[in-house]
Tab-separated table of C-alpha atoms in Angstrom:
chain	number	residue	atom	x	y	z
X	22	MET	CA	86.377	98.631	137.690
X	23	PRO	CA	89.408	99.255	135.966
X	24	THR	CA	90.281	102.770	135.237
X	25	PRO	CA	91.429	104.332	132.041
X	26	GLU	CA	93.990	105.892	133.395
X	27	TYR	CA	97.319	103.771	133.212
X	28	SER	CA	100.917	103.819	132.966
X	29	VAL	CA	102.491	101.309	130.651
X	30	GLU	CA	104.743	98.917	132.843
X	31	MET	CA	107.226	97.761	130.030
X	32	GLU	CA	108.489	93.987	130.957
X	33	LEU	CA	112.070	94.409	130.226
X	34	ASN	CA	113.701	91.751	131.859
X	35	PRO	CA	115.156	88.758	130.176
X	36	PRO	CA	112.798	85.978	130.089
X	37	SER	CA	111.628	84.026	132.911
X	38	THR	CA	112.433	80.241	133.377
X	39	GLU	CA	109.052	79.350	132.096
X	40	LEU	CA	109.256	81.588	129.224
X	41	GLU	CA	112.560	80.031	128.442
X	42	GLU	CA	110.785	76.528	128.102
X	43	TYR	CA	108.463	78.265	126.094
X	44	ALA	CA	110.368	79.792	123.639
X	45	ARG	CA	112.258	76.043	123.192
X	46	GLN	CA	109.628	74.116	122.690
X	47	HIS	CA	107.680	76.872	120.013
X	48	CYS	CA	110.561	78.844	119.063
X	49	GLY	CA	113.444	76.621	118.799
X	50	GLU	CA	115.434	78.576	121.177
X	51	ASP	CA	118.042	76.180	123.176
X	52	PRO	CA	119.725	78.370	125.852
X	53	ASP	CA	122.618	75.877	125.167
X	54	THR	CA	123.015	76.984	121.015
X	55	ARG	CA	121.469	80.689	121.841
X	56	LEU	CA	124.699	82.227	121.060
X	57	LYS	CA	125.917	79.897	118.220
X	58	ALA	CA	122.872	80.524	116.174
X	59	ILE	CA	123.643	84.218	117.058
X	60	TYR	CA	127.018	84.199	115.692
X	61	GLU	CA	126.208	82.386	112.473
X	62	LEU	CA	123.566	85.059	111.973
X	63	ARG	CA	126.165	87.651	112.432
X	64	ASP	CA	128.643	86.181	110.420
X	65	ILE	CA	125.539	85.559	107.469
X	66	ILE	CA	125.015	89.639	107.303
X	67	TYR	CA	128.598	90.454	107.201
X	68	GLU	CA	129.271	87.831	104.187
X	69	ARG	CA	126.371	88.262	102.321
X	70	GLY	CA	126.319	92.306	102.880
X	71	GLU	CA	122.690	92.430	101.925
X	72	CYS	CA	121.715	94.749	104.486
X	73	THR	CA	123.549	97.251	107.170
X	74	PRO	CA	121.866	96.791	110.381
X	75	HIS	CA	121.989	100.179	112.542
X	76	ARG	CA	122.873	97.826	115.596
X	77	MET	CA	124.534	93.930	115.593
X	78	ASP	CA	124.647	93.675	119.516
X	79	ASP	CA	122.749	90.068	120.661
X	80	GLU	CA	119.924	91.645	121.831
X	81	PHE	CA	118.852	92.915	118.631
X	82	LEU	CA	119.749	89.957	116.652
X	83	VAL	CA	117.874	87.309	118.600
X	84	ARG	CA	114.562	89.384	117.958
X	85	PHE	CA	114.923	88.167	114.400
X	86	LEU	CA	115.771	84.575	115.262
X	87	ARG	CA	112.854	84.374	117.468
X	88	ALA	CA	110.636	85.392	115.132
X	89	ARG	CA	111.920	82.542	112.471
X	90	ASP	CA	111.876	79.089	114.816
X	91	PHE	CA	115.808	80.235	115.855
X	92	ILE	CA	116.965	79.458	111.881
X	93	PRO	CA	119.634	81.795	111.414
X	94	GLN	CA	119.269	81.749	107.315
X	95	ARG	CA	115.750	82.439	107.685
X	96	ALA	CA	116.470	85.539	110.435
X	97	HIS	CA	118.723	86.938	107.633
X	98	ARG	CA	115.950	86.948	104.807
X	99	LEU	CA	113.676	88.589	107.648
X	100	MET	CA	116.215	91.153	108.294
X	101	VAL	CA	116.739	91.987	104.457
X	102	ASN	CA	113.097	92.084	104.389
X	103	TYR	CA	112.895	94.633	106.871
X	104	TYR	CA	115.661	97.121	106.196
X	105	GLN	CA	114.534	96.892	102.156
X	106	PHE	CA	111.059	97.580	103.339
X	107	LYS	CA	112.691	100.780	105.521
X	108	GLU	CA	114.282	101.719	102.136
X	109	GLU	CA	111.557	101.287	99.290
X	110	ASN	CA	109.089	103.390	102.361
X	111	PRO	CA	111.324	105.967	103.593
X	112	GLU	CA	108.053	108.382	104.289
X	113	LEU	CA	106.738	106.093	107.260
X	114	PHE	CA	110.387	106.348	108.420
X	115	GLU	CA	112.199	109.417	108.014
X	116	ASN	CA	111.204	112.236	110.349
X	117	VAL	CA	108.786	110.998	112.612
X	118	TYR	CA	107.669	112.298	115.949
X	119	PRO	CA	105.841	109.266	118.073
X	120	LEU	CA	103.497	112.348	119.614
X	121	ASP	CA	102.611	113.766	116.102
X	122	LEU	CA	100.280	110.540	115.857
X	123	ARG	CA	98.222	111.494	119.116
X	124	HIS	CA	95.359	112.271	116.460
X	125	ILE	CA	95.224	108.646	115.904
X	126	GLY	CA	94.886	108.083	119.519
X	127	ASP	CA	92.648	110.756	120.208
X	128	ALA	CA	90.098	109.454	117.368
X	129	ASN	CA	90.188	105.949	119.169
X	130	VAL	CA	91.657	104.175	115.848
X	131	LEU	CA	94.464	102.071	117.378
X	132	SER	CA	94.782	101.403	120.737
X	133	VAL	CA	97.177	98.975	122.879
X	134	PRO	CA	95.599	98.166	126.010
X	135	PRO	CA	98.180	97.216	129.241
X	136	TYR	CA	96.407	94.018	129.787
X	137	ARG	CA	97.440	90.723	127.703
X	138	ASP	CA	95.369	87.813	126.381
X	139	GLN	CA	94.648	84.742	128.271
X	140	ASN	CA	98.031	83.593	126.950
X	141	GLY	CA	100.017	86.145	127.938
X	142	ARG	CA	100.148	87.815	124.470
X	143	ARG	CA	99.715	91.718	123.579
X	144	ILE	CA	96.653	92.632	122.127
X	145	PHE	CA	96.457	95.378	119.214
X	146	HIS	CA	92.893	96.792	118.822
X	147	PHE	CA	92.013	98.673	115.425
X	148	ARG	CA	88.719	100.101	115.442
X	149	MET	CA	88.582	101.180	111.778
X	150	GLY	CA	85.131	102.746	111.378
X	151	CYS	CA	86.918	105.622	113.684
X	152	TRP	CA	89.368	106.661	111.135
X	153	ASP	CA	88.473	109.554	109.010
X	154	PRO	CA	90.643	109.184	105.984
X	155	LYS	CA	90.196	113.341	105.159
X	156	ILE	CA	91.588	113.829	108.922
X	157	ILE	CA	94.275	110.805	108.795
X	158	SER	CA	96.223	109.674	106.576
X	159	VAL	CA	96.967	106.288	105.266
X	160	ASP	CA	100.832	106.659	105.676
X	161	ASP	CA	100.203	107.925	109.582
X	162	LEU	CA	98.052	104.767	110.214
X	163	PHE	CA	101.332	102.760	108.848
X	164	LYS	CA	103.312	105.197	111.250
X	165	ALA	CA	101.387	104.431	114.502
X	166	THR	CA	101.544	100.563	113.407
X	167	ILE	CA	105.101	100.077	113.079
X	168	MET	CA	105.825	102.371	116.130
X	169	ALA	CA	103.325	99.879	118.309
X	170	LEU	CA	105.261	96.843	116.473
X	171	GLU	CA	108.765	98.286	117.583
X	172	LEU	CA	107.656	99.189	120.742
X	173	GLY	CA	106.161	95.745	121.488
X	174	LEU	CA	109.507	94.096	120.489
X	175	LEU	CA	111.699	96.008	123.312
X	176	GLU	CA	109.667	93.098	125.621
X	177	PRO	CA	110.964	89.642	125.412
X	178	ARG	CA	108.046	87.836	126.201
X	179	ASN	CA	106.507	89.995	123.303
X	180	GLN	CA	109.433	88.200	121.304
X	181	VAL	CA	108.670	85.093	122.313
X	182	LEU	CA	105.167	84.875	122.713
X	183	GLY	CA	103.751	87.152	119.727
X	184	GLY	CA	100.841	89.417	119.932
X	185	VAL	CA	96.949	89.111	118.459
X	186	ALA	CA	94.746	91.519	116.382
X	187	ILE	CA	91.585	92.736	116.273
X	188	PHE	CA	89.938	94.866	113.489
X	189	ASP	CA	86.692	96.039	114.470
X	190	LEU	CA	85.114	97.093	111.299
X	191	GLU	CA	81.711	98.655	112.237
X	192	ASP	CA	80.701	101.798	110.850
X	193	ILE	CA	83.327	100.905	107.935
X	194	GLY	CA	82.030	102.454	104.480
X	195	THR	CA	82.713	103.342	101.264
X	196	GLN	CA	85.662	105.877	101.961
X	197	HIS	CA	87.417	103.748	103.887
X	198	ALA	CA	86.947	100.852	101.395
X	199	TRP	CA	88.221	103.262	98.573
X	200	GLN	CA	91.603	103.960	100.692
X	201	VAL	CA	92.632	100.221	101.165
X	202	THR	CA	93.983	100.087	97.277
X	203	PRO	CA	95.829	96.391	96.049
X	204	SER	CA	99.100	98.363	96.971
X	205	VAL	CA	98.113	99.716	99.983
X	206	ALA	CA	97.257	96.480	100.689
X	207	ALA	CA	100.266	94.699	99.750
X	208	ARG	CA	102.248	97.052	101.819
X	209	MET	CA	100.046	96.325	105.048
X	210	VAL	CA	100.700	92.322	104.145
X	211	LYS	CA	104.291	92.988	103.374
X	212	LEU	CA	104.777	94.933	107.008
X	213	LEU	CA	103.140	92.129	108.854
X	214	LEU	CA	104.224	88.966	107.436
X	215	TYR	CA	107.219	89.289	105.802
X	216	CYS	CA	109.374	92.115	106.723
X	217	PHE	CA	108.912	92.629	110.867
X	218	PRO	CA	110.062	89.836	113.342
X	219	VAL	CA	106.815	89.839	114.775
X	220	MET	CA	105.024	86.543	115.362
X	221	THR	CA	101.247	86.968	115.004
X	222	HIS	CA	99.164	84.362	115.996
X	223	ALA	CA	95.658	85.653	115.031
X	224	ILE	CA	93.874	88.316	113.461
X	225	HIS	CA	90.235	88.660	114.321
X	226	ILE	CA	87.649	90.511	112.488
X	227	ILE	CA	84.785	91.454	114.124
X	228	ASN	CA	81.445	93.719	113.448
X	229	HIS	CA	81.656	93.712	109.531
X	230	SER	CA	79.405	93.686	106.715
X	231	TRP	CA	79.370	92.936	103.191
X	232	LEU	CA	82.214	95.609	102.780
X	233	VAL	CA	84.312	93.333	104.479
X	234	ASP	CA	84.363	90.619	101.605
X	235	LYS	CA	85.434	93.174	99.060
X	236	MET	CA	88.204	94.345	101.323
X	237	HIS	CA	89.117	90.377	102.171
X	238	SER	CA	89.098	90.067	98.286
X	239	ILE	CA	91.852	92.261	98.128
X	240	PHE	CA	94.196	90.861	100.657
X	241	LYS	CA	93.464	87.154	100.105
X	242	PRO	CA	95.735	86.686	97.026
X	243	LEU	CA	98.492	87.735	98.888
X	244	LEU	CA	98.139	85.547	102.030
X	245	ASN	CA	99.444	81.761	101.819
X	246	SER	CA	97.447	79.138	103.741
X	247	THR	CA	99.061	79.383	106.975
X	248	ILE	CA	98.616	83.009	107.079
X	249	GLN	CA	94.557	82.228	105.711
X	250	SER	CA	94.345	79.804	108.651
X	251	LYS	CA	95.142	83.148	111.464
X	252	ILE	CA	92.757	84.746	110.124
X	253	TYR	CA	89.125	84.686	111.549
X	254	PHE	CA	86.038	86.263	110.565
X	255	HIS	CA	83.284	86.710	113.564
X	256	ARG	CA	80.252	89.313	112.091
X	257	TYR	CA	78.534	90.699	115.268
X	258	ASP	CA	79.291	87.456	117.520
X	259	VAL	CA	80.942	88.285	120.192
X	260	THR	CA	80.639	84.585	121.428
X	261	SER	CA	82.915	83.797	118.310
X	262	LEU	CA	85.465	86.155	119.742
X	263	HIS	CA	85.116	84.915	123.140
X	264	LYS	CA	86.352	81.322	121.965
X	265	HIS	CA	89.677	82.746	121.012
X	266	ILE	CA	89.710	85.337	123.638
X	267	HIS	CA	88.485	84.911	127.453
X	268	PRO	CA	86.036	88.213	128.420
X	269	ASP	CA	88.668	88.426	131.183
X	270	HIS	CA	90.946	89.821	128.484
X	271	LEU	CA	88.424	91.871	126.592
X	272	PRO	CA	86.918	95.396	126.874
X	273	GLU	CA	83.223	95.882	127.648
X	274	ARG	CA	82.232	96.558	123.926
X	275	TYR	CA	83.279	92.718	123.238
X	276	GLY	CA	81.723	91.306	125.934
X	277	GLY	CA	84.590	91.744	128.218
X	278	ILE	CA	85.459	93.496	131.960
X	279	TRP	CA	87.689	96.483	130.952
X	280	PRO	CA	86.912	100.093	129.554
X	281	ASP	CA	88.661	101.372	126.298
X	282	TYR	CA	92.110	102.508	126.573
X	283	SER	CA	93.781	105.417	124.337
X	284	TYR	CA	96.802	105.102	122.182
X	285	THR	CA	97.526	108.512	123.358
X	286	ILE	CA	97.685	107.700	127.120
X	287	TRP	CA	100.157	104.600	125.762
X	288	LEU	CA	102.309	107.017	124.287
X	289	ASP	CA	102.411	109.662	126.848
X	290	SER	CA	103.447	106.994	129.436
X	291	LEU	CA	106.271	105.540	127.389
X	292	THR	CA	108.363	109.188	127.401
X	293	LYS	CA	108.966	108.518	131.007
X	294	ASN	CA	110.769	105.540	130.282
X	295	TYR	CA	114.508	106.326	129.393
X	296	TYR	CA	115.286	102.944	127.574
X	297	VAL	CA	112.195	102.786	125.914
X	298	VAL	CA	113.006	106.804	124.578
X	299	LYS	CA	116.438	105.875	124.327
X	300	GLU	CA	115.343	102.299	121.941
X	301	MET	CA	113.403	104.645	119.573
X	302	LEU	CA	115.624	107.074	119.284
X	303	ALA	CA	117.976	104.405	118.164
X	304	CYS	CA	115.013	103.253	115.676
X	305	GLY	CA	115.347	106.589	114.103
X	306	TYR	CA	112.177	108.376	115.869
X	307	ASN	CA	112.455	111.938	116.794
X	308	PHE	CA	111.517	113.826	120.300
X	309	ARG	CA	111.187	117.531	121.608
X	310	GLU	CA	112.404	118.197	124.614
X	311	LYS	CA	109.053	119.562	126.105
X	312	GLU	CA	107.745	116.073	125.190
X	313	LEU	CA	110.278	114.162	127.396
X	314	CYS	CA	110.234	113.700	131.117
X	315	PRO	CA	113.445	115.911	132.579
X	316	ILE	CA	115.069	112.846	134.096
X	317	VAL	CA	114.940	110.910	130.633
X	318	VAL	CA	116.173	114.238	128.879
X	319	LYS	CA	118.989	114.745	131.535
X	320	LYS	CA	120.170	111.321	131.081
X	321	LEU	CA	120.050	111.290	127.701
X	322	GLU	CA	122.533	114.478	127.819
X	323	GLU	CA	124.695	112.460	129.930
X	324	GLU	CA	125.339	109.826	127.097
X	325	ASN	CA	125.315	112.644	124.021
X	326	ILE	CA	122.043	111.353	122.495
X	327	LYS	CA	120.293	113.701	120.749
X	328	LEU	CA	116.777	114.036	120.043
X	329	THR	CA	116.606	114.134	116.319
């Protein structure tokens, strides 16, 4: 039986030969023309001046290309949207300390397990019934989601394969429905579908009642037909979910084999990884020295990288 205690092993190496072939077939990424596309995207950014990226290296630009079929013009539009979203929602990005979001993990609202689905994709679990709006604000949910997405993008595998999300609506009530206003719904849709270099292959809704119809009615007008085709409603039928995600890649609560994993354990594990902390600092996140592994702190000091 797997144990809930685990350490996050980020897969930070370049894509394998097998993954490169997948990227060629499904993301339009050809190793022979990759640099040409990166240079073209960089030229477009400079020429149009519609955004000012905090970095312009190949590794960063390729994230946006992979999310838009390696078409530089589409990747540029995504990048502009990415930075516009940050400017329009500064409260979600300014003065954010990742470990201050531990209460979301403690409440089991959001988790990212160490295992993946049968296609090698990361799985994001949202248990919305565990969310107490009186304790956890909508903004904090956004902050935790954005941070999880940023962390996921550090792995080339995730950039190529994308991810899937499971929204468990068990125990959801009117207190939750009132929080999901049209503006909140629009902001979430904008983030996940139009403003972030991530490919969401499927969103699975499970353990839902009539209240989901009300919530879905808020989101539906904001979704095009392609996006709507990626959303699956399973009600209380885990066998329906199993048609998309094999039980070997699900927790026990959905008829799988794994225990529940805490978002908090994930956060704690990442503070021991120098590369991850450095990347998060570059994204504008802050850490306190006491929150990090001493070895990580020492390396940051050697490179004159500030924690805030």
